[in-house]
mmCIF file of C-alpha atoms and ligand atoms in Angstrom:
data_model
loop_
_atom_site.group_PDB
_atom_site.id
_atom_site.type_symbol
_atom_site.label_atom_id
_atom_site.label_comp_id
_atom_site.label_asym_id
_atom_site.label_seq_id
_atom_site.Cartn_x
_atom_site.Cartn_y
_atom_site.Cartn_z
ATOM 1 C CA MET J 1 86.035 87.980 121.340
ATOM 2 C CA LYS J 2 84.897 85.110 119.172
ATOM 3 C CA LYS J 3 87.497 83.254 117.117
ATOM 4 C CA ALA J 4 86.683 82.614 113.460
ATOM 5 C CA LYS J 5 86.488 79.100 112.066
ATOM 6 C CA ILE J 6 89.376 78.511 109.704
ATOM 7 C CA SER J 7 89.824 75.591 107.365
ATOM 8 C CA PHE J 8 93.314 74.130 107.636
ATOM 9 C CA THR J 9 94.394 70.840 106.005
ATOM 10 C CA GLY J 10 90.729 70.096 105.402
ATOM 11 C CA LYS J 11 89.816 70.440 109.072
ATOM 12 C CA GLU J 12 88.018 73.240 110.784
ATOM 13 C CA ILE J 13 90.113 74.919 113.468
ATOM 14 C CA GLU J 14 89.937 78.128 115.436
ATOM 15 C CA PHE J 15 91.883 81.145 114.276
ATOM 16 C CA ILE J 16 95.300 81.011 115.955
ATOM 17 C CA ASP J 17 97.450 83.753 117.487
ATOM 18 C CA ARG J 18 97.928 87.164 115.771
ATOM 19 C CA ASP J 19 96.773 88.969 118.903
ATOM 20 C CA ILE J 20 98.237 92.288 117.795
ATOM 21 C CA GLY J 21 96.566 91.996 114.393
ATOM 22 C CA ILE J 22 93.256 91.313 116.117
ATOM 23 C CA ARG J 23 93.730 94.348 118.337
ATOM 24 C CA GLN J 24 94.469 96.510 115.267
ATOM 25 C CA ILE J 25 91.288 95.345 113.571
ATOM 26 C CA GLU J 26 89.332 96.111 116.735
ATOM 27 C CA GLU J 27 90.724 99.623 116.564
ATOM 28 C CA PHE J 28 89.556 99.980 112.963
ATOM 29 C CA ALA J 29 86.163 98.761 114.120
ATOM 30 C CA GLU J 30 86.051 101.263 116.975
ATOM 31 C CA ARG J 31 87.113 104.247 114.916
ATOM 32 C CA GLY J 32 86.308 103.408 111.308
ATOM 33 C CA VAL J 33 88.841 104.244 108.587
ATOM 34 C CA VAL J 34 89.366 107.330 106.416
ATOM 35 C CA SER J 35 90.861 105.453 103.470
ATOM 36 C CA PRO J 36 90.968 101.801 102.416
ATOM 37 C CA ILE J 37 93.536 99.734 104.301
ATOM 38 C CA VAL J 38 95.557 97.585 101.929
ATOM 39 C CA ILE J 39 97.289 94.629 103.528
ATOM 40 C CA TYR J 40 100.262 93.325 101.585
ATOM 41 C CA GLY J 41 102.225 90.244 102.541
ATOM 42 C CA PRO J 42 103.857 87.043 101.284
ATOM 43 C CA GLU J 43 101.647 84.509 99.535
ATOM 44 C CA GLY J 44 100.289 82.068 102.091
ATOM 45 C CA CYS J 45 101.179 84.202 105.116
ATOM 46 C CA GLY J 46 97.606 84.095 106.407
ATOM 47 C CA LYS J 47 95.784 87.056 104.858
ATOM 48 C CA THR J 48 92.608 85.147 104.081
ATOM 49 C CA ALA J 49 92.523 83.674 107.583
ATOM 50 C CA LEU J 50 92.968 87.151 109.050
ATOM 51 C CA PHE J 51 90.127 88.478 106.893
ATOM 52 C CA LYS J 52 87.831 85.749 108.185
ATOM 53 C CA GLN J 53 88.740 86.773 111.708
ATOM 54 C CA ALA J 54 88.187 90.416 110.748
ATOM 55 C CA LYS J 55 84.667 89.596 109.555
ATOM 56 C CA THR J 56 83.883 88.007 112.919
ATOM 57 C CA ILE J 57 85.266 90.995 114.821
ATOM 58 C CA LEU J 58 83.476 93.592 112.713
ATOM 59 C CA GLU J 59 80.170 91.783 113.084
ATOM 60 C CA GLU J 60 80.645 91.790 116.842
ATOM 61 C CA TYR J 61 81.025 95.548 116.581
ATOM 62 C CA GLY J 62 77.688 95.777 114.823
ATOM 63 C CA TYR J 63 78.971 96.170 111.266
ATOM 64 C CA HIS J 64 77.134 94.929 108.200
ATOM 65 C CA VAL J 65 79.981 93.102 106.519
ATOM 66 C CA ILE J 66 80.377 92.399 102.815
ATOM 67 C CA TYR J 67 83.190 89.927 102.184
ATOM 68 C CA VAL J 68 84.540 89.061 98.743
ATOM 69 C CA SER J 69 87.215 86.461 98.164
ATOM 70 C CA PRO J 70 87.193 85.607 94.443
ATOM 71 C CA LEU J 71 90.010 83.060 94.787
ATOM 72 C CA ALA J 72 88.486 81.250 97.769
ATOM 73 C CA ARG J 73 88.954 77.506 97.714
ATOM 74 C CA GLU J 74 85.270 76.868 98.306
ATOM 75 C CA GLU J 75 82.612 78.448 96.171
ATOM 76 C CA ARG J 76 80.426 79.386 99.103
ATOM 77 C CA GLU J 77 83.285 81.498 100.469
ATOM 78 C CA ILE J 78 83.617 83.677 97.383
ATOM 79 C CA PHE J 79 80.928 86.028 98.592
ATOM 80 C CA THR J 80 79.583 86.157 102.128
ATOM 81 C CA TYR J 81 77.790 88.840 104.112
ATOM 82 C CA THR J 82 76.090 89.592 107.383
ATOM 83 C CA PRO J 83 72.496 88.251 107.289
ATOM 84 C CA THR J 84 71.151 91.730 108.178
ATOM 85 C CA ILE J 85 71.597 92.779 104.529
ATOM 86 C CA HIS J 86 70.141 89.628 103.045
ATOM 87 C CA GLU J 87 67.231 91.361 101.313
ATOM 88 C CA ILE J 88 69.437 93.911 99.586
ATOM 89 C CA VAL J 89 71.840 91.204 98.415
ATOM 90 C CA GLU J 90 68.986 89.059 97.101
ATOM 91 C CA GLU J 91 67.526 91.944 95.190
ATOM 92 C CA VAL J 92 70.801 92.847 93.518
ATOM 93 C CA PHE J 93 71.592 89.219 92.733
ATOM 94 C CA LYS J 94 68.170 88.694 91.195
ATOM 95 C CA SER J 95 68.622 91.651 88.886
ATOM 96 C CA LEU J 96 71.795 90.215 87.358
ATOM 97 C CA LEU J 97 72.369 87.294 85.026
ATOM 98 C CA ASP J 98 75.615 86.073 86.520
ATOM 99 C CA PRO J 99 76.573 88.128 89.597
ATOM 100 C CA TYR J 100 79.592 85.934 90.314
ATOM 101 C CA SER J 101 81.255 86.909 87.061
ATOM 102 C CA ARG J 102 81.631 90.477 88.346
ATOM 103 C CA ILE J 103 81.477 89.870 92.045
ATOM 104 C CA VAL J 104 83.774 92.751 93.004
ATOM 105 C CA ASP J 105 81.616 95.313 91.174
ATOM 106 C CA VAL J 106 78.494 93.681 92.502
ATOM 107 C CA SER J 107 79.690 94.002 96.098
ATOM 108 C CA ILE J 108 80.567 97.655 95.628
ATOM 109 C CA LYS J 109 77.071 98.192 94.292
ATOM 110 C CA ILE J 110 75.583 96.355 97.273
ATOM 111 C CA ALA J 111 77.650 98.493 99.647
ATOM 112 C CA SER J 112 76.294 101.705 98.199
ATOM 113 C CA ILE J 113 72.709 100.443 98.368
ATOM 114 C CA VAL J 114 73.233 99.484 102.025
ATOM 115 C CA MET J 115 74.422 103.033 102.729
ATOM 116 C CA ARG J 116 71.425 104.483 100.974
ATOM 117 C CA LYS J 117 68.758 102.233 102.437
ATOM 118 C CA LEU J 118 69.821 101.633 106.027
ATOM 119 C CA ARG J 119 69.833 104.355 108.637
ATOM 120 C CA LYS J 120 73.405 105.398 109.430
ATOM 121 C CA PRO J 121 74.827 101.895 109.231
ATOM 122 C CA ARG J 122 78.202 100.636 110.265
ATOM 123 C CA ILE J 123 79.469 99.074 107.105
ATOM 124 C CA ALA J 124 82.561 97.016 106.316
ATOM 125 C CA ILE J 125 83.855 95.824 102.974
ATOM 126 C CA LEU J 126 86.528 93.144 102.955
ATOM 127 C CA MET J 127 88.151 92.464 99.604
ATOM 128 C CA ASP J 128 90.464 89.499 99.806
ATOM 129 C CA ASP J 129 92.975 89.080 96.987
ATOM 130 C CA ILE J 130 90.793 90.726 94.350
ATOM 131 C CA PHE J 131 93.504 92.072 92.061
ATOM 132 C CA GLN J 132 94.461 88.814 90.379
ATOM 133 C CA VAL J 133 90.871 88.475 89.254
ATOM 134 C CA ILE J 134 90.041 92.042 88.257
ATOM 135 C CA GLY J 135 93.533 92.569 86.759
ATOM 136 C CA LEU J 136 96.660 93.990 88.348
ATOM 137 C CA ASP J 137 96.389 96.989 86.054
ATOM 138 C CA LYS J 138 93.053 97.887 87.678
ATOM 139 C CA ALA J 139 94.405 97.937 91.239
ATOM 140 C CA GLU J 140 94.628 101.719 91.250
ATOM 141 C CA ILE J 141 91.210 102.444 89.864
ATOM 142 C CA TYR J 142 89.519 100.005 92.239
ATOM 143 C CA THR J 143 91.328 101.488 95.200
ATOM 144 C CA LYS J 144 90.042 104.884 94.093
ATOM 145 C CA ILE J 145 86.506 103.541 93.737
ATOM 146 C CA LEU J 146 86.737 102.219 97.304
ATOM 147 C CA LEU J 147 88.092 105.540 98.550
ATOM 148 C CA ASN J 148 85.139 107.250 96.857
ATOM 149 C CA LEU J 149 82.761 104.997 98.801
ATOM 150 C CA ILE J 150 84.265 106.484 101.968
ATOM 151 C CA GLU J 151 84.521 110.099 100.826
ATOM 152 C CA TYR J 152 81.434 110.425 98.656
ATOM 153 C CA PRO J 153 79.003 107.852 100.060
ATOM 154 C CA SER J 154 75.575 107.335 98.540
ATOM 155 C CA GLY J 155 74.053 107.824 101.998
ATOM 156 C CA ASP J 156 74.968 108.600 105.553
ATOM 157 C CA TYR J 157 76.971 105.984 107.393
ATOM 158 C CA GLU J 158 78.056 105.888 110.994
ATOM 159 C CA LYS J 159 81.400 104.181 110.459
ATOM 160 C CA ILE J 160 83.069 102.432 107.592
ATOM 161 C CA VAL J 161 85.930 99.937 107.394
ATOM 162 C CA ILE J 162 87.416 98.841 104.074
ATOM 163 C CA LEU J 163 90.165 96.224 104.016
ATOM 164 C CA VAL J 164 91.852 94.970 100.859
ATOM 165 C CA SER J 165 94.487 92.250 100.732
ATOM 166 C CA THR J 166 97.097 91.570 98.080
ATOM 167 C CA SER J 167 100.132 89.374 97.688
ATOM 168 C CA GLU J 168 101.065 91.010 94.406
ATOM 169 C CA GLY J 169 104.111 93.222 94.908
ATOM 170 C CA VAL J 170 103.291 94.983 91.648
ATOM 171 C CA THR J 171 99.986 96.261 93.040
ATOM 172 C CA ARG J 172 101.704 97.571 96.155
ATOM 173 C CA TRP J 173 103.595 100.146 94.106
ATOM 174 C CA ARG J 174 100.682 100.991 91.874
ATOM 175 C CA ILE J 175 98.421 101.691 94.822
ATOM 176 C CA GLY J 176 101.139 103.336 96.879
ATOM 177 C CA ARG J 177 101.951 106.092 94.447
ATOM 178 C CA HIS J 178 98.502 107.692 94.648
ATOM 179 C CA ARG J 179 97.975 107.839 98.399
ATOM 180 C CA TRP J 180 94.460 106.513 97.907
ATOM 181 C CA ALA J 181 94.991 103.873 100.538
ATOM 182 C CA ASP J 182 96.977 103.144 103.633
ATOM 183 C CA ILE J 183 99.292 100.206 103.002
ATOM 184 C CA LEU J 184 100.272 97.946 105.874
ATOM 185 C CA ILE J 185 102.594 94.985 105.603
ATOM 186 C CA MET J 186 101.748 91.617 107.070
ATOM 187 C CA TRP J 187 104.319 88.923 107.701
ATOM 188 C CA ASN J 188 104.337 85.147 108.113
ATOM 189 C CA MET J 189 103.401 83.897 111.575
ATOM 190 C CA SER J 190 105.645 84.482 114.548
ATOM 191 C CA ARG J 191 107.494 81.496 115.901
ATOM 192 C CA ASP J 192 104.997 81.113 118.774
ATOM 193 C CA GLY J 193 101.914 81.333 116.588
ATOM 194 C CA PHE J 194 103.403 78.988 114.040
ATOM 195 C CA LYS J 195 104.231 76.504 116.806
ATOM 196 C CA GLN J 196 100.569 76.501 117.843
ATOM 197 C CA LEU J 197 99.494 75.784 114.277
ATOM 198 C CA TYR J 198 102.104 73.011 114.015
ATOM 199 C CA GLU J 199 100.709 71.476 117.206
ATOM 200 C CA VAL J 200 97.331 71.078 115.508
ATOM 201 C CA LEU J 201 98.826 68.540 113.082
ATOM 202 C CA PRO J 202 98.883 64.869 114.087
ATOM 203 C CA ASP J 203 102.007 62.799 114.708
ATOM 204 C CA PRO J 204 104.188 61.534 113.224
ATOM 205 C CA LYS J 205 105.685 64.780 112.005
ATOM 206 C CA PRO J 206 109.160 66.287 111.673
ATOM 207 C CA ARG J 207 110.585 68.246 114.585
ATOM 208 C CA PHE J 208 109.290 71.784 114.932
ATOM 209 C CA GLU J 209 112.751 73.282 114.421
ATOM 210 C CA ASP J 210 113.076 71.598 111.037
ATOM 211 C CA VAL J 211 109.646 72.729 109.897
ATOM 212 C CA TRP J 212 110.381 76.285 111.000
ATOM 213 C CA ARG J 213 113.601 76.304 108.991
ATOM 214 C CA ILE J 214 111.697 75.284 105.852
ATOM 215 C CA ALA J 215 108.479 77.279 106.220
ATOM 216 C CA GLY J 216 109.715 80.234 108.285
ATOM 217 C CA GLY J 217 106.260 80.709 109.777
ATOM 218 C CA ASN J 218 104.347 80.506 106.485
ATOM 219 C CA PRO J 219 101.150 78.578 107.250
ATOM 220 C CA ASP J 220 100.461 77.712 103.617
ATOM 221 C CA ILE J 221 103.804 75.938 103.318
ATOM 222 C CA LEU J 222 103.104 74.078 106.550
ATOM 223 C CA GLU J 223 99.800 72.955 105.074
ATOM 224 C CA ARG J 224 101.447 71.878 101.798
ATOM 225 C CA LEU J 225 104.115 69.918 103.626
ATOM 226 C CA TYR J 226 101.482 68.112 105.627
ATOM 227 C CA VAL J 227 99.270 67.354 102.643
ATOM 228 C CA ASN J 228 102.300 66.027 100.738
ATOM 229 C CA ARG J 229 103.232 63.694 103.623
ATOM 230 C CA TRP J 230 106.015 65.980 104.743
ATOM 231 C CA SER J 231 107.939 65.571 101.507
ATOM 232 C CA VAL J 232 109.959 68.764 101.181
ATOM 233 C CA ASP J 233 111.067 67.571 97.763
ATOM 234 C CA VAL J 234 107.578 67.370 96.349
ATOM 235 C CA VAL J 235 106.548 70.775 97.684
ATOM 236 C CA LEU J 236 109.786 72.273 96.426
ATOM 237 C CA ARG J 237 109.399 70.791 92.932
ATOM 238 C CA LYS J 238 105.935 72.274 92.633
ATOM 239 C CA LEU J 239 107.186 75.673 93.702
ATOM 240 C CA ILE J 240 110.092 75.596 91.214
ATOM 241 C CA ASP J 241 107.531 74.792 88.580
ATOM 242 C CA VAL J 242 105.006 77.541 89.317
ATOM 243 C CA LYS J 243 107.741 80.143 89.728
ATOM 244 C CA ARG J 244 109.053 79.318 86.257
ATOM 245 C CA LEU J 245 112.647 78.986 87.372
ATOM 246 C CA ASP J 246 113.742 77.927 83.890
ATOM 247 C CA PRO J 247 117.199 77.870 82.267
ATOM 248 C CA TYR J 248 116.691 81.281 80.628
ATOM 249 C CA PHE J 249 115.983 82.958 83.893
ATOM 250 C CA LEU J 250 118.806 81.115 85.659
ATOM 251 C CA ARG J 251 121.363 81.768 82.918
ATOM 252 C CA LYS J 252 120.529 85.430 82.839
ATOM 253 C CA TRP J 253 120.716 86.007 86.582
ATOM 254 C CA GLY J 254 122.709 83.097 88.027
ATOM 255 C CA ARG J 255 125.526 85.002 89.717
ATOM 256 C CA HIS J 256 123.239 87.627 91.248
ATOM 257 C CA LEU J 257 120.747 85.009 92.354
ATOM 258 C CA GLU J 258 123.492 83.178 94.218
ATOM 259 C CA GLU J 259 124.304 86.351 96.092
ATOM 260 C CA ALA J 260 120.643 86.942 96.867
ATOM 261 C CA VAL J 261 120.237 83.390 98.148
ATOM 262 C CA ALA J 262 123.135 83.984 100.543
ATOM 263 C CA ASP J 263 121.758 87.359 101.668
ATOM 264 C CA PRO J 264 118.613 88.956 100.216
ATOM 265 C CA ASP J 265 119.886 92.435 101.095
ATOM 266 C CA TYR J 266 122.301 92.016 98.178
ATOM 267 C CA LEU J 267 119.285 92.966 96.044
ATOM 268 C CA TRP J 268 119.070 96.255 97.908
ATOM 269 C CA SER J 269 122.676 97.337 97.607
ATOM 270 C CA GLY J 270 123.873 95.376 94.584
ATOM 271 C CA PRO J 271 125.037 96.786 91.220
ATOM 272 C CA ASP J 272 122.636 98.668 88.897
ATOM 273 C CA GLU J 273 121.910 95.724 86.628
ATOM 274 C CA VAL J 274 120.275 93.957 89.581
ATOM 275 C CA GLU J 275 117.288 96.303 89.352
ATOM 276 C CA SER J 276 115.592 94.309 86.593
ATOM 277 C CA LEU J 277 116.175 91.113 88.533
ATOM 278 C CA VAL J 278 114.475 92.705 91.532
ATOM 279 C CA ASN J 279 111.457 93.502 89.362
ATOM 280 C CA GLU J 280 111.293 89.945 88.081
ATOM 281 C CA LEU J 281 111.498 88.541 91.612
ATOM 282 C CA ILE J 282 108.746 90.892 92.783
ATOM 283 C CA GLU J 283 106.570 89.932 89.816
ATOM 284 C CA ARG J 284 107.000 86.233 90.536
ATOM 285 C CA ASN J 285 106.177 86.830 94.205
ATOM 286 C CA LEU J 286 109.469 85.357 95.339
ATOM 287 C CA ILE J 287 110.665 88.269 97.439
ATOM 288 C CA ILE J 288 109.260 91.178 99.386
ATOM 289 C CA PHE J 289 111.278 94.240 98.473
ATOM 290 C CA HIS J 290 111.643 97.428 100.449
ATOM 291 C CA ILE J 291 110.556 96.080 103.794
ATOM 292 C CA PRO J 292 109.688 98.974 106.073
ATOM 293 C CA PRO J 293 111.324 99.519 109.453
ATOM 294 C CA ARG J 294 109.948 97.240 112.138
ATOM 295 C CA ILE J 295 107.735 99.930 113.657
ATOM 296 C CA GLN J 296 104.392 98.442 114.702
ATOM 297 C CA GLU J 297 102.370 101.252 113.035
ATOM 298 C CA LEU J 298 103.645 100.178 109.606
ATOM 299 C CA TRP J 299 102.611 96.569 110.068
ATOM 300 C CA ILE J 300 99.558 94.501 110.651
ATOM 301 C CA ASP J 301 100.343 92.080 113.457
ATOM 302 C CA THR J 302 103.918 91.419 114.512
ATOM 303 C CA PRO J 303 106.722 92.437 112.112
ATOM 304 C CA PRO J 304 109.552 89.993 111.435
ATOM 305 C CA LEU J 305 112.957 90.369 113.040
ATOM 306 C CA GLU J 306 115.247 93.117 111.807
ATOM 307 C CA LYS J 307 117.364 90.481 110.110
ATOM 308 C CA ASP J 308 117.007 86.709 110.246
ATOM 309 C CA ILE J 309 119.243 85.235 107.582
ATOM 310 C CA GLU J 310 118.478 81.659 108.538
ATOM 311 C CA ILE J 311 114.903 82.067 107.223
ATOM 312 C CA GLY J 312 115.816 84.493 104.431
ATOM 313 C CA ILE J 313 114.876 87.806 106.011
ATOM 314 C CA GLY J 314 117.117 90.795 105.371
ATOM 315 C CA ARG J 315 116.733 94.322 106.636
ATOM 316 C CA HIS J 316 115.307 95.664 103.346
ATOM 317 C CA VAL J 317 114.562 92.564 101.295
ATOM 318 C CA ALA J 318 113.277 89.113 102.251
ATOM 319 C CA TRP J 319 112.491 85.872 100.522
ATOM 320 C CA GLN J 320 108.750 85.263 100.932
ATOM 321 C CA SER J 321 109.690 82.115 102.838
ATOM 322 C CA PRO J 322 112.793 79.927 103.215
ATOM 323 C CA LEU J 323 111.200 77.515 100.754
ATOM 324 C CA HIS J 324 110.968 80.253 98.116
ATOM 325 C CA ARG J 325 114.678 80.804 98.595
ATOM 326 C CA GLU J 326 115.344 77.073 98.525
ATOM 327 C CA ALA J 327 113.445 76.772 95.218
ATOM 328 C CA VAL J 328 115.850 79.273 93.660
ATOM 329 C CA ARG J 329 118.881 77.622 95.257
ATOM 330 C CA ARG J 330 117.872 74.175 94.053
ATOM 331 C CA ALA J 331 117.050 75.403 90.552
ATOM 332 C CA LEU J 332 120.467 77.072 90.319
ATOM 333 C CA GLU J 333 122.205 73.923 91.468
ATOM 334 C CA GLU J 334 120.390 71.772 88.932
ATOM 335 C CA TYR J 335 120.984 74.260 86.147
ATOM 336 C CA LYS J 336 124.727 74.149 86.771
ATOM 337 C CA THR J 337 124.840 70.373 86.416
ATOM 338 C CA ILE J 338 123.010 70.296 83.074
HETATM 339 N N1 LIG B 1 96.019 82.520 112.208
HETATM 340 C C1 LIG B 1 95.680 81.357 111.620
HETATM 341 N N2 LIG B 1 95.017 80.414 112.328
HETATM 342 C C2 LIG B 1 94.689 79.244 111.748
HETATM 343 N N3 LIG B 1 94.955 78.913 110.480
HETATM 344 C C3 LIG B 1 95.609 79.815 109.720
HETATM 345 C C4 LIG B 1 96.002 81.075 110.255
HETATM 346 N N4 LIG B 1 96.626 81.757 109.283
HETATM 347 C C5 LIG B 1 96.606 80.973 108.191
HETATM 348 N N5 LIG B 1 96.002 79.796 108.445
HETATM 349 C C6 LIG B 1 95.812 78.701 107.472
HETATM 350 O O1 LIG B 1 96.998 78.568 106.690
HETATM 351 C C7 LIG B 1 96.718 78.419 105.311
HETATM 352 C C8 LIG B 1 97.278 79.589 104.504
HETATM 353 O O2 LIG B 1 96.714 80.808 104.941
HETATM 354 P P1 LIG B 1 95.876 81.834 104.008
HETATM 355 O O3 LIG B 1 95.071 82.680 104.919
HETATM 356 O O4 LIG B 1 95.163 81.104 102.948
HETATM 357 O O5 LIG B 1 97.082 82.679 103.392
HETATM 358 P P2 LIG B 1 97.019 83.851 102.283
HETATM 359 O O6 LIG B 1 95.592 84.263 102.151
HETATM 360 O O7 LIG B 1 97.902 84.921 102.810
HETATM 361 O O8 LIG B 1 97.557 83.240 101.024
HETATM 362 C C9 LIG B 1 95.204 78.309 105.213
HETATM 363 O O9 LIG B 1 94.831 76.952 105.277
HETATM 364 C C10 LIG B 1 94.740 79.033 106.450
HETATM 365 O O10 LIG B 1 93.474 78.603 106.832
HETATM 366 MG MG1 LIG B 2 94.387 84.312 100.492
#
């Protein structure tokens, strides 16, 4: 199987590891899906990279792939597709003033034309992190629209695969309550996979053990550390900033946050008033709450350990990465010394 080209620290590398995830996508390709598969995982865990690999796999299985990634770093990656549907795409694009302004709708439209015009096609739609752009409040309706593509297609298809990714905990619940999609959880990279990615980076670099303790297998944090000349402080500062860990938040939740920093499962079994804190931490994408049992069928690729306190993973709740936890710890410390 061909490995996708992935851009990492500005260089092009081959997709690394995630053998089980690859196998799972091959199974989707072999069988097709009966409802959209929503993949939810920490920010920066590697969803976009996995989707690029998924596109490669599905094309090898003869699928016409439509791939939308509205938040892609490079413009040319926002919308890509298998060349076999070039004419249809061109036609739709030509009929619209600014197709990129509604690229998610446009791709759904293209998908239904492909079903109508091609003879029993294999068709795949990959929607990478679309909810931030179309609005978290529309996560449910878009999932339903995608389910309708499967259940009430505009034409006959042979097989269909629809994958959607999200790192927004809020959308996980919204989608989950309707049973319009199958939700699988994806985690940061395993120690082995992460080691391989670390090996790609040139010397001098900190020891692997130290990087693992900070990033906990999150490839985005590895990339940020590298780009910021391995300054944990700089990367941490930026995270504290974007997560809005301000005095109001810290004053309100200080004591409970300290407990959660020591053991994230405190958020699972803590007192009632912790519930609103949990919601705030989910909204800020600092934690993953309600982590399912580590049964392979509930996960895409390898699940994390049952509990791994060193990198902030509890049985039911985990910090998205050790650095997310460290951002909270550091902010608390600084708040106390004001
Ligand atoms: N399996 C992988 N092989 C190679 N590079 C990867 C892999 N997973 C992630 N990366 C790289 O790590 C960084 C963060 O991953 P990304 O896919 O953007 O995470 P997410 O989409 O979950 O936020 C990107 O530069 C990405 O290319
Ligand atoms: Mg992404």
